[in-house]
Amino acid sequence: MVKFVDDMWQKIWEQVHAKKQLLAFFVVALFAGFLIGHFYFPSSLASTCDTDLPYLRPSLDCIDSDAKEEILSKLRDRLKVQTQGYLNSNKAMRISVFVRDLSTNRFAEVNDSEVYYLASLLKLPLLIGGFKLAEVEPRILDQTVRYTGAPNLYGTQYYDVPEKLEVGKVYTVKELMRRAVVNSDNTAAQILFDYYPNQFMDRIMEALGLRFKKESGETENLVTTRSYANVFRMLYNTSYLTSIYSNEALSILTKASFNKGLIAKLPSDVVVAHKFGERSFTRASTSEVVLHQLHECGLVYVKGGKDPYTICVMTEGRDFNDLEEILQQISLSVYDEMSQGTPD
């Protein structure tokens, strides 16, 4: 019996000893592999950063760790001076800006807690909602709707729709999603609202953090620059939709037709996924237009997407031309600062 126990412990010890030797071998091999890879194949990391989904965030290992705090601090000061200048000249009554560097998550902001009407910015959640349904049933994107002429919301927007729906023509749900975002088509958007399940968009808005609750408990389609910019960040990080649908949504947004705001003064080769919104307010007694809001938010792929940032600018004033100028100049200022020191 004693010999049996001794033999058993001897076998156990031999196995443990063998495992220790094997573990030590693997540790040494792993360390050696790291050194070889680091010193002899420095470009191997770059190859792992290649992707077939160009509008999404790369692996964390591919992100430059250099902080942009100094650039963003300088940008914040520049934006404060710039926005105050527009307010002093009465070109706007309110201006809010939010910018986030997506490589470091650092940000710069001016009046980012100010609340505005969502207006046509609502169409981005509408696009996201369609892809969210497709995650459950992909065939929904190919379902068709025949446009009968109703609803007809053309003529209700200050910025004309470049490509209107044709009466009697059949459109897929995906095509209506595209038109609602690319052309900011209110008619296409309303058809989608009517097509989606009851209260579906309420749940989408809540999930995206765009449901503004008043002190009374009522909810409104109100938004801040920070909360809306975060939607682009969610798409970039694929934290709400799958990577395929996040990439497709951003790809559609890069084709938005509105060119009088954020992209107007940027270099033509800079890719921007963007959405604008407009709203006008009238005096109840005379129906006279007394106030406008013009907003635009997006994701700017600086240097081919190697150093992207989100930007959201919301404005309120009496003249759309002045508000367009503000969007353009602020976007250019942000680009000037954020494109410094980016990798080639």
XYZ file of C-alpha atoms in Angstrom, residues 57-320:
264
model
C -13.388 52.255 -35.777
C -10.253 50.107 -36.141
C -8.884 47.851 -33.427
C -7.765 49.626 -30.253
C -4.259 48.370 -31.024
C -4.290 50.544 -34.138
C -5.062 53.806 -32.351
C -2.337 56.380 -31.808
C -2.094 56.954 -28.055
C -0.753 60.522 -28.320
C -3.152 62.805 -26.475
C -4.764 65.661 -28.351
C -5.565 67.674 -25.264
C -3.433 70.629 -26.335
C -5.030 70.783 -29.791
C -8.531 70.495 -28.358
C -7.826 73.113 -25.713
C -6.673 75.506 -28.420
C -9.710 74.606 -30.497
C -12.060 75.270 -27.577
C -10.605 78.767 -27.121
C -10.841 79.459 -30.838
C -14.481 78.343 -30.974
C -15.423 80.497 -27.997
C -14.028 83.597 -29.684
C -15.583 82.661 -33.029
C -19.078 81.938 -31.702
C -19.087 85.055 -29.536
C -18.194 87.120 -32.604
C -21.239 85.816 -34.469
C -23.470 86.472 -31.466
C -22.131 90.020 -31.071
C -22.781 90.750 -34.756
C -26.371 89.442 -34.440
C -25.807 86.772 -37.070
C -27.145 84.262 -34.573
C -28.997 84.271 -31.283
C -27.648 80.922 -30.116
C -24.729 78.725 -31.210
C -23.613 75.394 -29.768
C -20.663 73.252 -30.832
C -19.379 69.834 -29.809
C -16.289 68.132 -31.258
C -14.840 64.755 -30.230
C -11.606 63.167 -31.389
C -12.533 59.514 -31.902
C -9.012 58.195 -31.478
C -8.630 59.524 -27.933
C -12.249 60.363 -26.992
C -11.109 63.855 -25.908
C -13.499 66.643 -26.823
C -14.010 70.399 -27.112
C -17.337 72.125 -26.562
C -19.084 75.488 -26.543
C -22.574 75.814 -25.041
C -23.085 72.087 -25.521
C -25.859 71.872 -22.914
C -28.162 74.173 -24.921
C -31.302 72.369 -26.153
C -32.659 72.622 -29.715
C -35.420 71.057 -31.796
C -34.375 67.857 -33.517
C -36.129 68.756 -36.799
C -34.770 66.809 -39.788
C -32.002 65.335 -37.662
C -34.709 62.848 -36.716
C -34.093 61.100 -40.030
C -30.821 59.568 -38.856
C -32.594 57.613 -36.069
C -35.094 56.648 -38.751
C -32.273 55.173 -40.851
C -30.839 53.391 -37.824
C -34.296 52.053 -36.973
C -34.630 50.469 -40.393
C -31.321 48.672 -40.023
C -32.281 47.613 -36.487
C -35.368 45.897 -37.899
C -33.174 44.289 -40.551
C -31.019 42.702 -37.857
C -34.097 40.657 -36.947
C -35.510 40.234 -40.456
C -33.107 41.284 -43.264
C -35.824 40.913 -45.909
C -37.597 43.982 -44.589
C -35.160 46.198 -46.489
C -36.444 44.740 -49.765
C -40.131 45.151 -48.904
C -41.842 47.579 -51.283
C -44.201 50.505 -50.902
C -46.118 52.122 -53.766
C -46.241 55.910 -53.520
C -49.820 57.038 -54.095
C -49.177 60.757 -53.792
C -49.955 60.814 -50.078
C -48.411 61.930 -47.875
C -47.064 64.910 -49.803
C -44.786 67.053 -47.675
C -42.888 68.654 -50.533
C -42.806 72.422 -50.287
C -42.744 72.380 -46.492
C -38.952 72.703 -46.295
C -36.737 75.742 -46.840
C -34.110 73.602 -48.573
C -35.697 71.941 -51.560
C -35.544 68.168 -52.031
C -33.428 67.423 -55.143
C -35.047 64.058 -55.920
C -38.773 63.713 -55.231
C -40.842 60.524 -55.097
C -42.930 59.812 -58.188
C -46.626 59.007 -57.862
C -47.391 55.393 -58.775
C -43.786 54.241 -58.482
C -42.744 51.405 -56.156
C -39.882 51.939 -53.690
C -38.111 49.525 -51.376
C -37.879 50.318 -47.685
C -34.115 50.665 -48.055
C -34.535 53.175 -50.885
C -36.934 55.232 -48.760
C -34.357 55.147 -45.950
C -31.693 56.392 -48.343
C -33.857 59.214 -49.684
C -34.939 60.303 -46.220
C -31.289 60.774 -45.199
C -29.453 61.694 -48.404
C -32.125 64.135 -49.649
C -33.666 64.937 -46.244
C -36.981 63.972 -47.861
C -39.856 64.576 -45.415
C -42.284 62.583 -47.557
C -40.061 59.485 -47.642
C -39.495 59.864 -43.901
C -43.225 60.014 -43.161
C -43.868 56.869 -45.217
C -41.255 55.058 -43.129
C -42.787 56.324 -39.880
C -46.130 54.941 -40.991
C -44.542 51.653 -42.092
C -42.568 50.931 -38.925
C -44.318 49.167 -35.999
C -46.224 51.304 -33.479
C -43.975 53.009 -30.918
C -40.922 51.449 -32.556
C -39.221 54.807 -33.114
C -39.878 55.815 -29.509
C -37.778 52.866 -28.398
C -35.061 53.696 -30.940
C -34.912 57.302 -29.734
C -34.610 56.201 -26.131
C -31.879 53.695 -26.979
C -29.903 56.406 -28.802
C -30.266 58.826 -25.906
C -32.308 61.321 -27.917
C -35.505 61.327 -25.878
C -35.594 64.605 -23.982
C -37.739 64.578 -20.872
C -39.227 67.780 -19.442
C -39.660 68.397 -15.718
C -43.359 67.619 -16.194
C -42.426 64.145 -17.424
C -43.430 64.824 -21.040
C -41.000 63.868 -23.791
C -40.030 66.055 -26.745
C -37.845 65.674 -29.819
C -35.216 67.996 -28.392
C -31.485 67.506 -28.577
C -28.057 68.876 -27.662
C -24.918 68.910 -29.768
C -23.294 66.402 -27.446
C -26.180 63.907 -27.443
C -26.568 63.955 -31.226
C -22.836 63.729 -31.944
C -22.860 60.614 -29.788
C -25.084 58.868 -32.371
C -22.284 59.125 -34.939
C -19.871 57.835 -32.307
C -22.168 54.841 -31.679
C -22.181 54.042 -35.384
C -18.410 54.386 -35.633
C -17.864 52.143 -32.621
C -20.568 49.680 -33.782
C -22.096 49.836 -30.302
C -25.750 49.800 -31.404
C -25.977 48.229 -34.867
C -23.932 45.336 -36.204
C -20.696 46.252 -37.940
C -22.194 45.616 -41.386
C -25.226 47.846 -40.831
C -23.226 50.511 -38.974
C -20.870 50.722 -41.920
C -23.749 50.841 -44.396
C -25.505 53.596 -42.460
C -22.351 55.725 -42.407
C -21.756 55.018 -46.090
C -25.233 56.379 -46.899
C -24.553 59.460 -44.762
C -21.398 60.229 -46.769
C -23.665 60.782 -49.780
C -25.899 63.421 -48.128
C -26.735 66.104 -50.692
C -26.708 69.139 -48.378
C -23.566 71.131 -49.230
C -24.171 74.528 -47.648
C -22.931 73.644 -44.172
C -20.137 71.538 -42.708
C -18.603 70.320 -45.971
C -18.799 73.593 -47.944
C -15.264 74.809 -47.199
C -13.507 71.516 -46.504
C -11.118 69.954 -49.046
C -13.082 67.982 -51.629
C -11.215 64.744 -50.857
C -12.260 64.704 -47.183
C -14.995 62.130 -46.584
C -17.785 63.298 -44.258
C -20.811 61.337 -43.049
C -23.305 64.073 -42.157
C -26.927 65.065 -41.600
C -28.500 68.515 -41.350
C -31.769 69.737 -39.906
C -33.821 72.907 -40.256
C -36.823 74.382 -38.524
C -38.645 77.713 -38.803
C -40.889 79.377 -36.231
C -43.756 81.722 -37.026
C -45.642 84.342 -35.059
C -49.084 82.891 -34.299
C -50.974 86.133 -34.937
C -49.504 86.885 -38.378
C -47.870 83.597 -39.531
C -44.715 85.626 -40.096
C -41.486 83.631 -39.880
C -39.522 85.114 -37.015
C -36.868 82.547 -36.191
C -34.888 79.705 -37.775
C -32.819 76.847 -36.454
C -30.182 75.230 -38.662
C -28.090 72.310 -37.426
C -25.618 69.899 -38.928
C -23.650 67.079 -37.370
C -21.300 64.534 -38.803
C -18.228 62.350 -38.725
C -15.163 63.706 -40.531
C -12.635 61.142 -41.780
C -9.427 63.174 -41.618
C -6.500 61.808 -43.623
C -8.396 58.891 -45.104
C -10.076 58.015 -41.818
C -6.889 57.572 -39.781
C -7.777 60.362 -37.365
C -11.572 60.925 -37.448
C -13.655 63.251 -35.332
C -17.325 63.971 -34.775
C -18.665 67.490 -35.015
C -22.081 68.913 -34.229
C -23.083 72.557 -34.707
C -26.531 73.873 -33.798
C -27.653 77.434 -34.470
C -30.631 79.736 -34.021
C -31.143 83.050 -35.773
C -33.191 85.106 -38.197
C -31.435 84.416 -41.524
C -30.597 81.018 -42.984
